[in-house]
Backbone as numpy.savetxt, mean C-alpha at the origin, in Angstrom:
# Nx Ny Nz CAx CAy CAz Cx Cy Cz
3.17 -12.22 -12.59 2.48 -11.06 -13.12 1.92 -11.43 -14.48
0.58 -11.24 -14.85 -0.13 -11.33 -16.04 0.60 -10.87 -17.27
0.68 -11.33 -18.44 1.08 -10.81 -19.37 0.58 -9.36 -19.58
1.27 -8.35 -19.96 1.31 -7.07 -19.73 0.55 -7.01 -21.48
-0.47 -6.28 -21.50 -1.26 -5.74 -22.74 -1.20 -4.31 -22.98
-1.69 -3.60 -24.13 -1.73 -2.02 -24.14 -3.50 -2.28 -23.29
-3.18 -1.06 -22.76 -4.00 -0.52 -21.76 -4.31 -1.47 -20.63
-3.26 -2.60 -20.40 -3.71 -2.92 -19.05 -3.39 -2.63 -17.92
-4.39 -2.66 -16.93 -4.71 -1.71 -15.60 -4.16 -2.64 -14.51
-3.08 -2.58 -13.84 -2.43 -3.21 -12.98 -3.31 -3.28 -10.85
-3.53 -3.86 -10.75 -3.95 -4.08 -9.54 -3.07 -4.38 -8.51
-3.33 -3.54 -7.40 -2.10 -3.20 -6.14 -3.13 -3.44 -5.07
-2.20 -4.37 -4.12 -3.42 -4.46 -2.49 -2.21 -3.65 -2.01
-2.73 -2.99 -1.01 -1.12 -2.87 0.34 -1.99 -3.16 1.62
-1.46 -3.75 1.81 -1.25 -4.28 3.24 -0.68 -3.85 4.42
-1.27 -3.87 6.15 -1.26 -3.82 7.10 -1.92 -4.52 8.24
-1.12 -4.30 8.95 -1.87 -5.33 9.84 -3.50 -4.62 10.53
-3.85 -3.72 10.54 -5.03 -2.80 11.21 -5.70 -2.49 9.90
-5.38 -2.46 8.93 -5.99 -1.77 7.35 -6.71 -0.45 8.26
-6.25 0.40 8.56 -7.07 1.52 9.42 -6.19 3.18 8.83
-4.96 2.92 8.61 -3.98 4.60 8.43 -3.26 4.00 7.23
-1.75 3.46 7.23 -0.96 3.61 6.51 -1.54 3.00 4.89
-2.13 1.37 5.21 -2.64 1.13 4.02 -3.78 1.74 3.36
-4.53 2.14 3.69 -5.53 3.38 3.71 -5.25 4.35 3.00
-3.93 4.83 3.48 -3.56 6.25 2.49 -3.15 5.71 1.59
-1.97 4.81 1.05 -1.42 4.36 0.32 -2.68 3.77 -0.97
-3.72 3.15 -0.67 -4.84 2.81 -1.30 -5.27 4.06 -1.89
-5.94 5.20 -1.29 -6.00 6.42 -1.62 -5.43 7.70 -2.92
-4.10 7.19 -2.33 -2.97 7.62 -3.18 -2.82 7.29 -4.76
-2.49 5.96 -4.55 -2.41 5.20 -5.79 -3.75 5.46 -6.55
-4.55 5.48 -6.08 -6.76 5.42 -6.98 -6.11 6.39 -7.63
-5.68 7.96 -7.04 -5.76 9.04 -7.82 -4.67 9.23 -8.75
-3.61 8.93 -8.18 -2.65 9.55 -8.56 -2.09 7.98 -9.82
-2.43 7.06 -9.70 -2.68 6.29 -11.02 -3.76 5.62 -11.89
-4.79 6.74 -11.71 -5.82 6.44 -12.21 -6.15 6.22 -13.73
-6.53 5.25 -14.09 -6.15 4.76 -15.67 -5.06 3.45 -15.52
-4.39 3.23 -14.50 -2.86 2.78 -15.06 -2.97 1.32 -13.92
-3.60 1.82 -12.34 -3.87 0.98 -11.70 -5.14 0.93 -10.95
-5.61 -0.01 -10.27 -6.56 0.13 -9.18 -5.95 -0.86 -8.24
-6.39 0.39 -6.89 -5.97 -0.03 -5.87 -6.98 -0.48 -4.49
-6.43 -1.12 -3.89 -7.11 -2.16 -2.60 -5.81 -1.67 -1.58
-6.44 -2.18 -0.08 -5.68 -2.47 0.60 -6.38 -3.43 1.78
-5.58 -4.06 2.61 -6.60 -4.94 3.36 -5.58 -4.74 4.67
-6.23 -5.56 5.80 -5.03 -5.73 6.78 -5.74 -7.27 7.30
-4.11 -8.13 8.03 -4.34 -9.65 8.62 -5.01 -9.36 10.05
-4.96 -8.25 10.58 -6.36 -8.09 12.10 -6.64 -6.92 11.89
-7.69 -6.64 10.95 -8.64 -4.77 10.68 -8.79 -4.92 11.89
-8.81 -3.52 12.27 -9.56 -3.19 13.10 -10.95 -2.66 12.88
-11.61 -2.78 12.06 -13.02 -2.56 11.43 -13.05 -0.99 11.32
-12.68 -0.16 11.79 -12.86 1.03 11.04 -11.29 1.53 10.59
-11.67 3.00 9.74 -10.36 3.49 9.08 -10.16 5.11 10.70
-9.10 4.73 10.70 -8.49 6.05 11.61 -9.07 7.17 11.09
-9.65 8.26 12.28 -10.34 9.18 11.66 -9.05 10.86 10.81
-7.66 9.93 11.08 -6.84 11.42 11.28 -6.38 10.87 9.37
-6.28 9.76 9.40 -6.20 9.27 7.62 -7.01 9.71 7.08
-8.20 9.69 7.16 -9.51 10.60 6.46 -9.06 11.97 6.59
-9.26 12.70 7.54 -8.23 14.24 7.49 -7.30 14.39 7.12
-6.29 13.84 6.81 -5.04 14.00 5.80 -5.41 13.71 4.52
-6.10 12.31 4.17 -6.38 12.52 2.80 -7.28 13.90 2.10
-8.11 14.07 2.75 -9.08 15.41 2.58 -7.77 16.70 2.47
-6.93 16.55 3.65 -6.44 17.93 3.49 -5.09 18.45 2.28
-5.25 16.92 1.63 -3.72 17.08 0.54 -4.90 16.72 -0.73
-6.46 16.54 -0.95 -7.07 16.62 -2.32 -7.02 15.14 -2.14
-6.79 14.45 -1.60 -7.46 12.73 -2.67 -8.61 12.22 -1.84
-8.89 10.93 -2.34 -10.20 10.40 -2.36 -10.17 10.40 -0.54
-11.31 10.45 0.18 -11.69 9.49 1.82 -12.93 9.39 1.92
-13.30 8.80 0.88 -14.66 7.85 1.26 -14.74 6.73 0.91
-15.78 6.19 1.65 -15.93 4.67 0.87 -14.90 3.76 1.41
-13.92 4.29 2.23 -13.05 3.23 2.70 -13.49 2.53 3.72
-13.02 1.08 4.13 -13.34 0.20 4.94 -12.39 -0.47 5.73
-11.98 -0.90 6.82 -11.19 -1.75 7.52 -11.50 -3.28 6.70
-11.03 -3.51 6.07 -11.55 -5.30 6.04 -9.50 -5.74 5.97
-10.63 -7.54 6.22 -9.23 -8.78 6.01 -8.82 -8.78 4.76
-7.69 -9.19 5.08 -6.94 -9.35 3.22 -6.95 -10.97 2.69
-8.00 -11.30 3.66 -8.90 -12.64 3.23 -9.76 -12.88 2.30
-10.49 -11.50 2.11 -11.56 -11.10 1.21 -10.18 -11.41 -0.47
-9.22 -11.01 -0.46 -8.34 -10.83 -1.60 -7.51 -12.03 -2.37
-8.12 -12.98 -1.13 -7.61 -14.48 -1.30 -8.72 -15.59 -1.87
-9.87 -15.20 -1.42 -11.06 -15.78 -1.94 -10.88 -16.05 -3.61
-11.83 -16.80 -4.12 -12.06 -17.19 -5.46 -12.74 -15.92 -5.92
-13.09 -15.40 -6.88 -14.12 -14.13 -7.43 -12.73 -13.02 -6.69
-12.03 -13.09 -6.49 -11.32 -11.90 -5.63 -10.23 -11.35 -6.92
-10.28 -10.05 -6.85 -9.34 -9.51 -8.34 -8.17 -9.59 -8.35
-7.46 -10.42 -9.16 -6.19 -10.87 -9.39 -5.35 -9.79 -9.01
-3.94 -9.98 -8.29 -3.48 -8.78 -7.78 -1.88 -8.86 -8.89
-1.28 -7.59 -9.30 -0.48 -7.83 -9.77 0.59 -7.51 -9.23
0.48 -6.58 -7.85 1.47 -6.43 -7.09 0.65 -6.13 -5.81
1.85 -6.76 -4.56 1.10 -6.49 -3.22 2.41 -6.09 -2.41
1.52 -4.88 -1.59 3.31 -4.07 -1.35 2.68 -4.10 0.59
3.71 -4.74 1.39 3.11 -4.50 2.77 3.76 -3.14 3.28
2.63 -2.19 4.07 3.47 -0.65 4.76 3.61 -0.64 6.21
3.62 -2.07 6.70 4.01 -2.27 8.25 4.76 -2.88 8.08
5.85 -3.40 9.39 6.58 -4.33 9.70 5.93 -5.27 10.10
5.03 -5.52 11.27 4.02 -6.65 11.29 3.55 -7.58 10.16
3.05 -6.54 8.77 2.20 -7.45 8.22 3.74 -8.04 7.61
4.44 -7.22 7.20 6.02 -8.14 6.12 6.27 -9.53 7.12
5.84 -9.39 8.93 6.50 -10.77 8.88 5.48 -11.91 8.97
4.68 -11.42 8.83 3.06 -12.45 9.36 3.59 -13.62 7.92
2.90 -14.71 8.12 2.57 -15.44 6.72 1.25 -15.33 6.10
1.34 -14.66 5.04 0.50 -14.19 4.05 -0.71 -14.67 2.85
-1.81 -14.54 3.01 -2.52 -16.11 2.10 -1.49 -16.00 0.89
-1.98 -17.23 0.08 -1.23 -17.54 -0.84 -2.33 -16.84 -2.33
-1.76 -15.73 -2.64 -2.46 -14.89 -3.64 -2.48 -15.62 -5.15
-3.60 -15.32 -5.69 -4.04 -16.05 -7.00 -3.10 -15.33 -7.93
-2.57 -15.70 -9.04 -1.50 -14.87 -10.02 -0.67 -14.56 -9.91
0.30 -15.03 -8.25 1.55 -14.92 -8.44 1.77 -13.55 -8.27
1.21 -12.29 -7.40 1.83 -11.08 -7.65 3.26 -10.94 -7.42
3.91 -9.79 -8.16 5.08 -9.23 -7.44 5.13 -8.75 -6.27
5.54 -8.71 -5.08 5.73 -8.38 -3.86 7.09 -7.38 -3.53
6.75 -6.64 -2.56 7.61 -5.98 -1.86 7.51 -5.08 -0.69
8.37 -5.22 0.39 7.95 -4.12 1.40 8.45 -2.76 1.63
7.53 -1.88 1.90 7.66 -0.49 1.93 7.40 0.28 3.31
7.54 -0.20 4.74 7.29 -0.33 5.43 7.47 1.07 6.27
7.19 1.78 6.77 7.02 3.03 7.28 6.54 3.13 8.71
6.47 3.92 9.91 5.99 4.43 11.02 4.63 3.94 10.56
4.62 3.63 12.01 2.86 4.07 12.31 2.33 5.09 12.61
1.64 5.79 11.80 1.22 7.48 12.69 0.38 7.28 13.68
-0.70 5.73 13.76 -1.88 5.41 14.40 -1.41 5.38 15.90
0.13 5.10 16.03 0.84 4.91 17.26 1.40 5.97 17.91
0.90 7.41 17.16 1.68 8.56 18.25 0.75 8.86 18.77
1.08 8.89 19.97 0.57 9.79 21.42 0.92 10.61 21.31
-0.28 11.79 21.83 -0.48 13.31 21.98 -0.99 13.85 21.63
-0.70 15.17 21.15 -2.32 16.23 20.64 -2.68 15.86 19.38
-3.14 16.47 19.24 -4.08 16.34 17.83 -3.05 16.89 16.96
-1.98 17.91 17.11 -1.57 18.40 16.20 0.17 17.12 15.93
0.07 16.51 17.13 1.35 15.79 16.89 0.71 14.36 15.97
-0.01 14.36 16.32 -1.02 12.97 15.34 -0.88 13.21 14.08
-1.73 14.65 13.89 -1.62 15.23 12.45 -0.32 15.46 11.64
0.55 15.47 12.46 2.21 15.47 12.06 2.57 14.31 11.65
2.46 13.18 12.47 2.98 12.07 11.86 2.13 11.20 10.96
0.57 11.87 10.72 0.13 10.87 9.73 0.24 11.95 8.41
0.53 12.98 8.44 1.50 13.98 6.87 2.54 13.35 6.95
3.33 13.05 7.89 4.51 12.51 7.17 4.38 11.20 6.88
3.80 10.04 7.42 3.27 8.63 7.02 2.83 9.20 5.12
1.66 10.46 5.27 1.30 10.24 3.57 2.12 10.82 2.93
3.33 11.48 3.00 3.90 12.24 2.26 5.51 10.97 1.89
5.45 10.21 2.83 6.66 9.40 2.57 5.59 8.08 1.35
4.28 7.74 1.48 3.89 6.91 0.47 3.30 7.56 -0.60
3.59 8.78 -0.34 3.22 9.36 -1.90 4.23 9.35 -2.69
5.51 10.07 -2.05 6.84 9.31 -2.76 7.21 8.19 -3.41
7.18 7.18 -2.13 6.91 5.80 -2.91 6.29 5.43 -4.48
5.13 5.95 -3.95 3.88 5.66 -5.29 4.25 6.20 -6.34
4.61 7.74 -6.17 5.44 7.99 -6.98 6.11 7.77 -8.08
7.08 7.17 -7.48 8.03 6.41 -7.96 7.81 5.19 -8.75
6.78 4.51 -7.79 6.26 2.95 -8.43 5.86 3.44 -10.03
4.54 4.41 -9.87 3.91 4.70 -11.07 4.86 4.90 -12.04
5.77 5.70 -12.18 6.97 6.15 -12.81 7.80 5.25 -13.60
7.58 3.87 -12.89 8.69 2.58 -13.17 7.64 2.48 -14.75
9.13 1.88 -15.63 8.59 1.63 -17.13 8.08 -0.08 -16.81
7.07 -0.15 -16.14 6.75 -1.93 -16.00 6.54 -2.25 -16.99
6.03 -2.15 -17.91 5.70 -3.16 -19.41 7.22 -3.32 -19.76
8.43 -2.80 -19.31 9.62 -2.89 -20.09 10.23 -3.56 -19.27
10.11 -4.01 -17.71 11.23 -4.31 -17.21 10.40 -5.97 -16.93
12.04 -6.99 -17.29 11.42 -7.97 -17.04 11.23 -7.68 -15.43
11.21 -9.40 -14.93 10.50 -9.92 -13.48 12.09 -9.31 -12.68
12.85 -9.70 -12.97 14.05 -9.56 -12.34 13.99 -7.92 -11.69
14.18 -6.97 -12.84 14.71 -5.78 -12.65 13.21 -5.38 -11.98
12.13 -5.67 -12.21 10.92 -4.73 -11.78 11.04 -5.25 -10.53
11.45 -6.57 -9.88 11.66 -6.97 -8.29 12.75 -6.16 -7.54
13.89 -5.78 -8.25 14.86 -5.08 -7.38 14.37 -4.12 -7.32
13.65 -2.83 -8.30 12.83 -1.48 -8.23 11.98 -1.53 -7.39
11.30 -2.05 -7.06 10.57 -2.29 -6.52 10.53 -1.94 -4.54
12.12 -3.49 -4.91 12.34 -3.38 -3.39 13.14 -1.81 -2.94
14.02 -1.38 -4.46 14.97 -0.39 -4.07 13.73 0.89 -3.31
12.41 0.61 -3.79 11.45 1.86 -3.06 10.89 1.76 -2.03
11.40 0.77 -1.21 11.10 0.18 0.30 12.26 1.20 0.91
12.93 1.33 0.57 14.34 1.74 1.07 13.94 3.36 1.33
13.14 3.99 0.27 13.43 5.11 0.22 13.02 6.02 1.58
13.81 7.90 2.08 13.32 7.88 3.12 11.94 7.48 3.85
11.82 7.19 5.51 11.35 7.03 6.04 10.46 5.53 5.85
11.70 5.26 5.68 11.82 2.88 5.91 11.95 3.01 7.70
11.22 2.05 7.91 11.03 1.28 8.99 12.89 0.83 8.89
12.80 0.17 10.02 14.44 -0.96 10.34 13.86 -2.10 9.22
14.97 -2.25 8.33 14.85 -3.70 7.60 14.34 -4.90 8.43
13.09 -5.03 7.33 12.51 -6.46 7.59 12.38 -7.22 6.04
11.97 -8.17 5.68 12.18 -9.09 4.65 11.21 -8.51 3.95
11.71 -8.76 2.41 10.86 -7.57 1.39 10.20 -9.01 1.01
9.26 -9.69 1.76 8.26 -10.48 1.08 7.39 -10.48 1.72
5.98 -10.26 0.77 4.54 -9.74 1.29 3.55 -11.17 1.84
């Protein structure tokens, strides 16, 4: 992680394997809700080239950003010219076990791994159920992240915080907290 300055703006990818729902919201989330403090990305290791249309309706229906988003690779984030990341948090189990490019700057890593809402079958209203609860469990998260005193905690303690918010409700079954 970059030496920490007054007013510097921390950069977060999250990761999935589809970049289509979970990293999507989580990207979303973080723009608004740490705006000033971070900017956020998210990518996935096989986009599916567009974003799920029920993530766009949840973000719309809780106030944050859904435009402008894109399915892309988290190849684009590995490239040279690509913005140094200072933390990269994966919200699938897939992407936590894939092997991951090797990111410029050394981010902090950790997984936060949650349901897929993209994976329930049924009506529209059971879809809409599990992708509120997909954004309402990474708003928590984010939450929380934003909250952490990072300029104060060395590498050590900001890695266990980190992971301790993988944990929080609605964790996937433990998989390895490295992105």
């Amino acid at each position: 992680m970059p030496e920490v300055a007054h007013g510097h703006v921390y950069n977060v990818l999250f990761l999935c394997t589809g970049n289509s729902a979970r990293s999507i919201l989580a990207e979303s989330i973080l723009a608004k809700d740490g705006a000033g403090r971070f900017r956020a990305f998210s990518a996935g290791s096989a986009p599916k080239g567009e974003v799920n249309p029920f993530a766009l309706k949840t973000l719309e229906a809780y106030g944050y950003p859904a435009q402008g988003f894109r399915s892309k690779s988290w190849l684009e984030f590995a490239e040279p010219g690509a913005p140094v990341m200072d933390f990269v948090f994966t919200v699938c189990d897939n992407a936590a076990g894939e092997a991951c490019p090797l990111w410029p700057g050394q981010p902090m890593t950790a997984h936060w791994g949650i349901e897929d809402p993209a994976a329930v079958e049924g009506s529209d209203i059971e879809k809409e159920a599990a992708f509120n609860a997909a954004f309402r469990y990474l708003k928590n998260r984010i939450s929380v992240f934003t909250a952490l005193p990072i300029a104060k905690l060395d590498r050590l303690a900001l890695n266990a915080k980190l992971r301790e918010i993988g944990h929080l409700a609605g964790a996937t079954s433990p998989r390895p907290d490295v992105a």
